């Protein structure tokens, strides 16, 4: 039996898709209804002036999500908490690109902490950063962080960096504790640079989201170093 998205994940999808009980055309001109349902997703076919109830919209969403629940189960090879599973279903429902993503490759190698950073790379549409997608990815990253770290029996989680990669302070290797920060520096710099526009925007909502992303990333790096 296919694993289903949990209540927290379902609430997330419904919040970001938004409910429309009357058919409308999205930004691409595609007829859409309910929680982002289109004819391409399967029945029912969306027609002009079509109307549905909220209960019908939820039933359609449940059917639409099943495809992506099955995809997550098929493509992910490591154990997931319910929240982590829900995040990947939401992400794939929105992008349809889970199987082609670097996120999946890193996760299947046991690098759970890479997921929030990878999620934040999927915030562009038409070559431009979209605020709605930034907010959605940040919410997914937050939900992912609520899931406990799970290590697969078959896929070994990333281990501490070898001694040759540790940072050198005062001419000696800073081994142990937080010393293995050297290999993580590009990731730290990358996430800081990636959020520079948000941090300097003057918009407190955008700044708060950027801070959350940076904190989650640094926490993930800290756990890697301490492993």
Short mmCIF file of C-alpha atoms in Angstrom, two decimals:
data_model
loop_
_atom_site.label_atom_id
_atom_site.label_comp_id
_atom_site.label_asym_id
_atom_site.label_seq_id
_atom_site.Cartn_x
_atom_site.Cartn_y
_atom_site.Cartn_z
CA UNK A 1 0.00 0.00 0.00
CA UNK A 2 1.37 3.39 -1.00
CA UNK A 3 2.42 5.65 1.85
CA UNK A 4 0.25 8.74 2.12
CA UNK A 5 1.20 12.32 2.90
CA UNK A 6 0.60 13.28 6.54
CA UNK A 7 -1.71 16.01 7.83
CA UNK A 8 1.07 18.59 8.14
CA UNK A 9 2.17 17.99 4.56
CA UNK A 10 -1.37 18.06 3.21
CA UNK A 11 -2.03 21.35 4.99
CA UNK A 12 1.16 22.75 3.46
CA UNK A 13 0.16 21.76 -0.08
CA UNK A 14 -3.34 23.18 0.34
CA UNK A 15 -1.96 26.44 1.72
CA UNK A 16 0.46 27.04 -1.14
CA UNK A 17 -1.73 25.79 -3.97
CA UNK A 18 -4.76 27.73 -2.75
CA UNK A 19 -8.38 26.68 -3.26
CA UNK A 20 -10.30 27.82 -6.32
CA UNK A 21 -13.77 26.33 -6.69
CA UNK A 22 -14.27 27.95 -10.11
CA UNK A 23 -12.13 27.13 -13.14
CA UNK A 24 -9.54 29.76 -14.05
CA UNK A 25 -6.52 30.07 -16.28
CA UNK A 26 -3.14 30.11 -14.57
CA UNK A 27 -0.20 32.30 -15.62
CA UNK A 28 0.54 29.85 -18.44
CA UNK A 29 -3.06 30.01 -19.67
CA UNK A 30 -3.90 26.48 -18.51
CA UNK A 31 -7.39 25.81 -17.15
CA UNK A 32 -7.06 25.01 -13.45
CA UNK A 33 -9.43 24.29 -10.57
CA UNK A 34 -9.39 23.19 -6.94
CA UNK A 35 -5.91 22.89 -5.44
CA UNK A 36 -3.93 23.37 -8.65
CA UNK A 37 -5.66 20.59 -10.59
CA UNK A 38 -5.36 20.59 -14.39
CA UNK A 39 -6.65 18.18 -17.02
CA UNK A 40 -3.08 16.91 -17.50
CA UNK A 41 -3.21 15.44 -13.99
CA UNK A 42 -6.17 13.24 -14.92
CA UNK A 43 -9.88 13.26 -14.16
CA UNK A 44 -11.84 15.40 -13.97
CA UNK A 45 -11.17 17.35 -17.16
CA UNK A 46 -11.26 21.07 -16.40
CA UNK A 47 -13.62 23.08 -18.58
CA UNK A 48 -14.53 26.76 -18.84
CA UNK A 49 -16.99 27.91 -16.12
CA UNK A 50 -16.57 24.59 -14.27
CA UNK A 51 -17.47 24.69 -10.56
CA UNK A 52 -16.72 22.27 -7.72
CA UNK A 53 -17.21 22.17 -3.96
CA UNK A 54 -14.43 22.28 -1.38
CA UNK A 55 -15.07 18.60 -0.60
CA UNK A 56 -14.69 17.73 -4.28
CA UNK A 57 -11.48 19.76 -4.46
CA UNK A 58 -10.02 17.80 -1.55
CA UNK A 59 -10.98 14.50 -3.18
CA UNK A 60 -9.33 15.56 -6.45
CA UNK A 61 -6.20 16.69 -4.59
CA UNK A 62 -5.97 13.34 -2.81
CA UNK A 63 -6.04 11.55 -6.18
CA UNK A 64 -3.53 13.96 -7.73
CA UNK A 65 -1.10 13.52 -4.82
CA UNK A 66 -1.12 9.73 -5.09
CA UNK A 67 1.08 9.84 -8.20
CA UNK A 68 3.71 11.87 -6.34
CA UNK A 69 3.48 9.75 -3.21
CA UNK A 70 4.26 6.75 -5.40
CA UNK A 71 7.16 8.61 -7.05
CA UNK A 72 8.73 9.48 -3.69
CA UNK A 73 8.45 5.85 -2.56
CA UNK A 74 9.99 4.66 -5.83
CA UNK A 75 12.89 7.11 -6.09
CA UNK A 76 13.97 7.59 -2.47
CA UNK A 77 16.19 4.78 -1.19
CA UNK A 78 16.69 5.92 2.42
CA UNK A 79 14.25 5.96 5.38
CA UNK A 80 12.08 9.06 5.83
CA UNK A 81 10.06 10.41 8.71
CA UNK A 82 6.45 11.36 7.94
CA UNK A 83 7.39 15.04 7.69
CA UNK A 84 10.33 14.33 5.39
CA UNK A 85 8.13 12.18 3.15
CA UNK A 86 5.53 14.97 3.06
CA UNK A 87 8.14 17.57 2.07
CA UNK A 88 9.30 15.50 -0.90
CA UNK A 89 5.71 14.86 -2.03
CA UNK A 90 4.99 18.61 -1.86
CA UNK A 91 8.21 19.44 -3.71
CA UNK A 92 7.56 16.90 -6.48
CA UNK A 93 3.89 17.91 -6.75
CA UNK A 94 5.06 21.48 -7.37
CA UNK A 95 8.04 20.78 -9.66
CA UNK A 96 7.68 17.23 -11.01
CA UNK A 97 11.49 17.06 -11.00
CA UNK A 98 12.36 15.00 -7.92
CA UNK A 99 13.85 12.15 -9.96
CA UNK A 100 16.15 14.52 -11.88
CA UNK A 101 17.28 16.61 -8.90
CA UNK A 102 20.61 16.89 -7.13
CA UNK A 103 18.51 16.87 -3.97
CA UNK A 104 17.55 13.23 -4.59
CA UNK A 105 21.12 12.21 -5.40
CA UNK A 106 22.44 13.70 -2.17
CA UNK A 107 19.59 12.31 -0.08
CA UNK A 108 20.08 8.79 -1.43
CA UNK A 109 23.72 9.01 -0.31
CA UNK A 110 22.48 9.62 3.22
CA UNK A 111 22.99 13.39 3.22
CA UNK A 112 19.71 14.42 4.87
CA UNK A 113 21.07 17.83 5.86
CA UNK A 114 21.60 18.83 2.22
CA UNK A 115 17.86 18.82 1.52
CA UNK A 116 16.97 22.31 2.87
CA UNK A 117 19.78 23.89 0.83
CA UNK A 118 18.80 22.00 -2.31
CA UNK A 119 15.15 22.94 -1.89
CA UNK A 120 16.08 26.62 -1.98
CA UNK A 121 17.57 26.23 -5.46
CA UNK A 122 14.05 25.65 -6.85
CA UNK A 123 12.71 29.20 -6.52
CA UNK A 124 12.85 30.44 -10.12
CA UNK A 125 10.23 30.60 -12.86
CA UNK A 126 10.87 32.07 -16.26
CA UNK A 127 14.46 32.77 -15.25
CA UNK A 128 13.43 34.98 -12.33
CA UNK A 129 13.31 34.39 -8.59
CA UNK A 130 9.67 34.17 -7.49
CA UNK A 131 8.82 35.30 -3.96
CA UNK A 132 6.00 32.78 -3.66
CA UNK A 133 8.37 29.93 -4.49
CA UNK A 134 10.97 31.26 -2.04
CA UNK A 135 8.32 31.23 0.69
CA UNK A 136 7.09 27.78 -0.28
CA UNK A 137 10.58 26.26 -0.30
CA UNK A 138 11.35 27.90 3.06
CA UNK A 139 8.19 26.36 4.53
CA UNK A 140 9.20 22.96 3.15
CA UNK A 141 12.68 23.36 4.63
CA UNK A 142 11.12 24.17 7.99
CA UNK A 143 8.91 21.08 7.87
CA UNK A 144 11.91 18.94 6.88
CA UNK A 145 13.84 20.22 9.92
CA UNK A 146 11.08 18.91 12.19
CA UNK A 147 11.84 15.35 11.06
CA UNK A 148 14.38 13.38 13.08
CA UNK A 149 17.64 12.41 11.39
CA UNK A 150 17.37 8.84 10.14
CA UNK A 151 20.33 6.80 8.96
CA UNK A 152 19.71 4.02 6.46
CA UNK A 153 20.92 0.49 7.10
CA UNK A 154 22.10 0.28 3.50
CA UNK A 155 23.21 3.84 2.74
CA UNK A 156 25.84 5.18 5.09
CA UNK A 157 25.37 8.75 6.21
CA UNK A 158 28.23 11.12 5.52
CA UNK A 159 31.06 10.81 8.01
CA UNK A 160 33.45 13.36 9.45
CA UNK A 161 35.86 14.83 6.92
CA UNK A 162 39.35 13.30 6.84
CA UNK A 163 42.15 15.03 8.74
CA UNK A 164 43.64 16.39 5.50
CA UNK A 165 40.54 18.55 4.98
CA UNK A 166 40.30 20.17 8.40
CA UNK A 167 40.81 23.90 8.79
CA UNK A 168 44.29 25.02 9.79
CA UNK A 169 44.46 27.58 12.58
CA UNK A 170 47.79 28.95 13.78
CA UNK A 171 49.68 26.38 11.71
CA UNK A 172 47.99 23.29 13.23
CA UNK A 173 45.00 21.26 12.15
CA UNK A 174 41.93 22.12 14.20
CA UNK A 175 40.87 18.50 14.51
CA UNK A 176 37.97 17.45 16.71
CA UNK A 177 35.04 19.57 17.91
CA UNK A 178 34.13 22.04 15.16
CA UNK A 179 37.49 21.75 13.40
CA UNK A 180 36.30 20.05 10.23
CA UNK A 181 34.89 23.28 8.92
CA UNK A 182 37.20 23.57 5.91
CA UNK A 183 35.19 21.40 3.49
CA UNK A 184 32.01 23.18 4.56
CA UNK A 185 33.24 26.69 3.78
CA UNK A 186 32.00 26.69 0.15
CA UNK A 187 28.55 25.64 1.36
CA UNK A 188 28.52 28.34 4.06
CA UNK A 189 29.61 31.00 1.58
CA UNK A 190 27.13 29.70 -1.00
CA UNK A 191 24.09 29.88 1.22
CA UNK A 192 25.13 33.32 2.48
CA UNK A 193 25.53 34.63 -1.06
CA UNK A 194 22.29 33.00 -2.16
CA UNK A 195 20.34 34.89 0.49
CA UNK A 196 22.15 38.22 0.08
CA UNK A 197 19.31 39.83 -1.87
CA UNK A 198 16.76 38.76 0.74
CA UNK A 199 18.88 39.94 3.70
CA UNK A 200 19.39 43.37 2.14
CA UNK A 201 15.84 43.78 0.82
CA UNK A 202 14.47 45.80 3.73
CA UNK A 203 11.39 43.52 3.68
CA UNK A 204 11.19 41.95 7.14
CA UNK A 205 9.27 38.93 5.88
CA UNK A 206 11.95 38.17 3.29
CA UNK A 207 14.70 38.82 5.82
CA UNK A 208 13.10 36.44 8.34
CA UNK A 209 12.81 33.68 5.73
CA UNK A 210 16.44 34.19 4.67
CA UNK A 211 17.60 33.99 8.29
CA UNK A 212 15.68 30.72 8.77
CA UNK A 213 17.33 29.26 5.66
CA UNK A 214 20.82 30.27 6.79
CA UNK A 215 20.25 28.93 10.32
CA UNK A 216 18.94 25.59 9.01
CA UNK A 217 21.93 25.30 6.70
CA UNK A 218 24.46 26.11 9.43
CA UNK A 219 22.75 23.64 11.76
CA UNK A 220 23.00 20.95 9.09
CA UNK A 221 26.71 21.70 8.62
CA UNK A 222 27.23 21.60 12.40
CA UNK A 223 25.66 18.14 12.57
CA UNK A 224 27.87 16.91 9.74
CA UNK A 225 30.99 18.19 11.50
CA UNK A 226 29.94 16.67 14.82
CA UNK A 227 29.10 13.28 13.24
#
